[in-house]
Short mmCIF file of C-alpha atoms in Angstrom, two decimals:
data_model
loop_
_atom_site.label_atom_id
_atom_site.label_comp_id
_atom_site.label_asym_id
_atom_site.label_seq_id
_atom_site.Cartn_x
_atom_site.Cartn_y
_atom_site.Cartn_z
CA MET A 7 0.32 0.08 -0.12
CA THR A 8 2.71 2.36 -0.39
CA GLU A 9 1.94 5.14 -2.69
CA PRO A 10 4.25 7.40 -4.51
CA LEU A 11 4.26 10.92 -2.59
CA TYR A 12 6.24 13.80 -3.52
CA THR A 13 7.94 17.05 -1.48
CA PRO A 14 9.94 19.87 -2.58
CA ARG A 15 12.97 18.17 -2.82
CA LEU A 16 11.94 14.36 -2.43
CA ALA A 17 10.01 11.32 -3.90
CA LEU A 18 8.85 8.88 -1.81
CA ARG A 19 8.59 6.29 -3.41
CA ALA A 20 8.03 1.92 -3.02
CA PHE A 21 11.35 0.36 -3.66
CA THR A 22 12.54 -1.19 -6.35
CA GLU A 23 15.53 -4.25 -7.11
CA ALA A 24 17.35 -1.47 -8.90
CA ASP A 25 18.21 0.38 -5.35
CA ALA A 26 20.59 -1.81 -4.27
CA GLU A 27 24.15 0.19 -4.82
CA ASP A 28 22.12 3.04 -3.72
CA ILE A 29 21.07 1.27 -0.35
CA PHE A 30 24.10 -0.61 0.06
CA ALA A 31 25.60 2.86 0.17
CA TRP A 32 24.04 3.99 3.33
CA ALA A 33 23.06 0.31 4.72
CA SER A 34 26.86 -0.48 5.46
CA ASP A 35 27.58 2.65 7.54
CA GLU A 36 27.74 2.40 11.33
CA ARG A 37 26.85 6.22 11.69
CA VAL A 38 23.76 4.96 9.84
CA THR A 39 23.05 1.41 11.65
CA LYS A 40 23.85 2.74 14.81
CA PHE A 41 20.77 2.50 16.07
CA LEU A 42 18.91 0.09 13.67
CA SER A 43 18.23 -2.95 14.15
CA PHE A 44 20.32 -4.98 11.67
CA MET A 45 24.12 -4.64 11.57
CA PRO A 46 26.07 -2.74 9.08
CA HIS A 47 25.74 -4.25 5.61
CA GLU A 48 29.32 -6.50 4.72
CA SER A 49 28.12 -6.79 1.12
CA ILE A 50 25.41 -5.98 -1.27
CA GLY A 51 24.37 -9.65 -1.24
CA ALA A 52 23.08 -8.52 2.16
CA THR A 53 21.24 -5.42 0.86
CA LYS A 54 19.38 -7.63 -1.49
CA GLU A 55 18.04 -9.27 0.71
CA ALA A 56 17.00 -6.79 2.51
CA LEU A 57 15.50 -5.04 -0.18
CA ALA A 58 13.78 -8.54 -1.33
CA GLY A 59 11.76 -8.00 2.09
CA TRP A 60 11.06 -4.54 1.97
CA ILE A 61 10.23 -4.96 -1.54
CA GLY A 62 8.00 -8.14 -0.49
CA GLU A 63 6.36 -5.69 2.55
CA HIS A 64 4.65 -3.79 -0.56
CA ALA A 65 1.86 -6.22 -0.96
CA ASN A 66 0.55 -5.89 2.67
CA GLU A 67 -2.15 -3.82 2.99
CA ASP A 68 -1.30 -2.85 6.52
CA HIS A 69 2.25 -1.97 5.87
CA TYR A 70 3.92 1.03 4.68
CA SER A 71 7.83 1.42 3.56
CA TRP A 72 8.92 4.35 1.15
CA ALA A 73 12.13 4.66 -0.11
CA ILE A 74 13.52 8.31 0.35
CA GLU A 75 15.04 9.63 -3.35
CA PHE A 76 16.83 12.88 -3.14
CA GLY A 77 18.29 14.05 -6.62
CA GLY A 78 17.51 10.50 -8.40
CA ARG A 79 19.52 8.11 -5.31
CA VAL A 80 17.58 6.84 -2.79
CA ILE A 81 19.31 8.19 0.19
CA GLY A 82 16.85 6.59 3.32
CA ARG A 83 13.86 5.02 3.96
CA ILE A 84 10.71 5.72 6.19
CA TYR A 85 7.80 2.86 7.11
CA THR A 86 5.77 1.82 9.32
CA ASN A 87 6.07 -0.27 12.34
CA TYR A 88 2.52 -1.27 12.85
CA VAL A 89 -0.88 0.07 11.84
CA SER A 90 -4.11 -0.15 13.58
CA ARG A 91 -6.98 0.49 10.81
CA ARG A 92 -9.59 -0.03 13.84
CA HIS A 93 -7.72 2.87 15.79
CA ARG A 94 -6.66 4.70 12.92
CA ARG A 95 -3.12 5.33 14.08
CA CYS A 96 0.32 3.78 13.41
CA GLU A 97 4.02 3.93 14.17
CA LEU A 98 6.63 5.30 11.81
CA GLY A 99 10.90 4.60 11.73
CA TYR A 100 13.23 5.77 9.16
CA TYR A 101 16.62 6.84 8.60
CA ILE A 102 18.57 8.52 5.77
CA GLY A 103 22.58 8.15 4.90
CA TYR A 104 25.05 9.92 6.59
CA ASP A 105 25.91 12.44 3.88
CA TYR A 106 22.11 13.58 3.81
CA TRP A 107 22.00 14.16 7.97
CA ASN A 108 21.58 18.22 8.82
CA LEU A 109 19.58 19.30 5.70
CA GLY A 110 16.47 18.91 6.58
CA LEU A 111 15.52 15.89 4.40
CA MET A 112 14.56 13.51 6.79
CA SER A 113 12.07 15.91 8.28
CA GLU A 114 10.76 16.90 4.96
CA ALA A 115 10.34 13.10 4.71
CA LEU A 116 8.56 12.76 7.53
CA LEU A 117 6.08 16.16 6.91
CA GLY A 118 4.86 14.51 3.52
CA VAL A 119 4.26 11.00 5.61
CA LEU A 120 2.38 12.70 8.04
CA ALA A 121 0.20 14.77 5.92
CA TYR A 122 -0.31 11.48 3.75
CA PHE A 123 -1.55 9.44 6.71
CA PHE A 124 -3.81 12.14 8.23
CA ASN A 125 -5.17 13.76 5.09
CA GLN A 126 -5.57 11.34 2.48
CA LEU A 127 -6.24 8.06 4.60
CA ASP A 128 -7.75 10.40 7.98
CA PHE A 129 -5.47 8.06 10.73
CA ASN A 130 -5.78 10.41 14.12
CA ARG A 131 -2.50 9.65 15.54
CA VAL A 132 1.07 8.64 14.52
CA GLU A 133 3.38 7.38 16.99
CA ALA A 134 7.74 7.57 16.85
CA ILE A 135 9.96 6.34 19.57
CA TYR A 136 13.56 6.54 19.67
CA GLU A 137 16.81 5.95 21.81
CA PRO A 138 18.07 7.95 24.12
CA GLY A 139 21.13 7.93 22.15
CA ASN A 140 19.76 9.20 19.36
CA PRO A 141 18.60 12.90 19.74
CA ALA A 142 19.07 13.40 16.19
CA SER A 143 15.79 11.27 15.68
CA GLY A 144 13.98 13.24 18.26
CA ARG A 145 14.90 16.68 16.74
CA VAL A 146 13.36 15.41 13.73
CA MET A 147 10.20 14.42 15.54
CA GLU A 148 9.81 17.85 17.16
CA LYS A 149 10.46 19.70 14.10
CA CYS A 150 7.28 18.09 13.22
CA GLY A 151 5.60 19.17 15.77
CA MET A 152 5.05 15.56 17.33
CA LYS A 153 5.07 15.74 21.29
CA TYR A 154 6.93 13.49 23.85
CA GLU A 155 4.75 11.38 25.60
CA GLY A 156 6.71 9.46 27.28
CA THR A 157 9.81 6.92 28.26
CA LEU A 158 8.69 3.33 27.35
CA ARG A 159 11.72 1.47 29.82
CA GLN A 160 14.00 -1.18 28.70
CA PHE A 161 11.87 -0.98 25.12
CA PHE A 162 14.23 -1.88 22.64
CA LEU A 163 16.82 -4.80 22.94
CA CYS A 164 19.86 -4.19 21.37
CA ARG A 165 22.36 -5.73 19.07
CA ASP A 166 25.05 -6.17 22.24
CA GLY A 167 22.07 -7.68 24.01
CA THR A 168 21.64 -4.81 26.21
CA TYR A 169 18.37 -3.18 27.07
CA GLU A 170 17.66 0.80 25.99
CA ASP A 171 14.84 3.07 26.99
CA GLY A 172 12.49 4.46 23.80
CA LEU A 173 11.07 7.85 24.59
CA LEU A 174 7.74 8.41 22.74
CA TYR A 175 6.74 10.96 20.48
CA ALA A 176 3.24 11.43 18.64
CA ILE A 177 1.32 13.92 16.94
CA LEU A 178 -2.74 14.03 16.85
CA LYS A 179 -4.33 14.95 13.34
CA GLU A 180 -5.40 18.28 14.63
CA GLU A 181 -2.03 19.40 16.04
CA PHE A 182 -0.47 18.47 12.67
CA ILE A 183 -3.09 20.46 11.09
CA ASP A 184 -2.48 23.53 12.69
CA ILE A 185 1.22 23.23 12.25
CA SER A 186 1.40 22.25 8.67
CA GLY A 187 -0.26 25.47 7.12
CA GLY A 188 -1.33 23.22 4.10
CA THR A 189 -0.33 19.60 2.51
CA PRO A 190 3.29 19.65 2.49
CA CYS A 191 3.31 17.05 -0.25
CA SER A 192 0.98 15.28 -3.16
CA THR A 193 0.76 12.00 -4.86
CA SER A 194 1.49 13.22 -8.17
CA ALA A 195 5.06 14.36 -9.14
#
């Protein structure tokens, strides 16, 4: 159910097999994967395996997974961890290549996806959770109007076997309408 979305600088679209080289460039970077559930990809084969899973997710009507395309290259991913259609809410996750940090691109992608969930799908709530050691992720959430709601104790099982808290942020449809001043994305190029 991954419909293409367009923001001023980005195309958010379904992944294709042709994206493997672009993905490997950032999925093999420890700086990018430090707070993710997967280890840095050691080979293009590992990337192709992950990519096959992401492409397979596109058939699931309760999962959304967008490639973040900038300047003709796939520079990151934004996706749902879970969707509750009954309660009209979801949880998002995201990451972007190191070379694209601090350019406002992740915030732009998140705003585009928020607009889609609130304006096109009529969701009421969108959540995201990050580890305290990754404050940049929290700044993206705050820039997009998400509010801190609490700490989820020992929420993440880290790759080293330890547990880390999760900081829960969320935004409601009524709050997004107030900060967006209109739809910051469209479903056509």
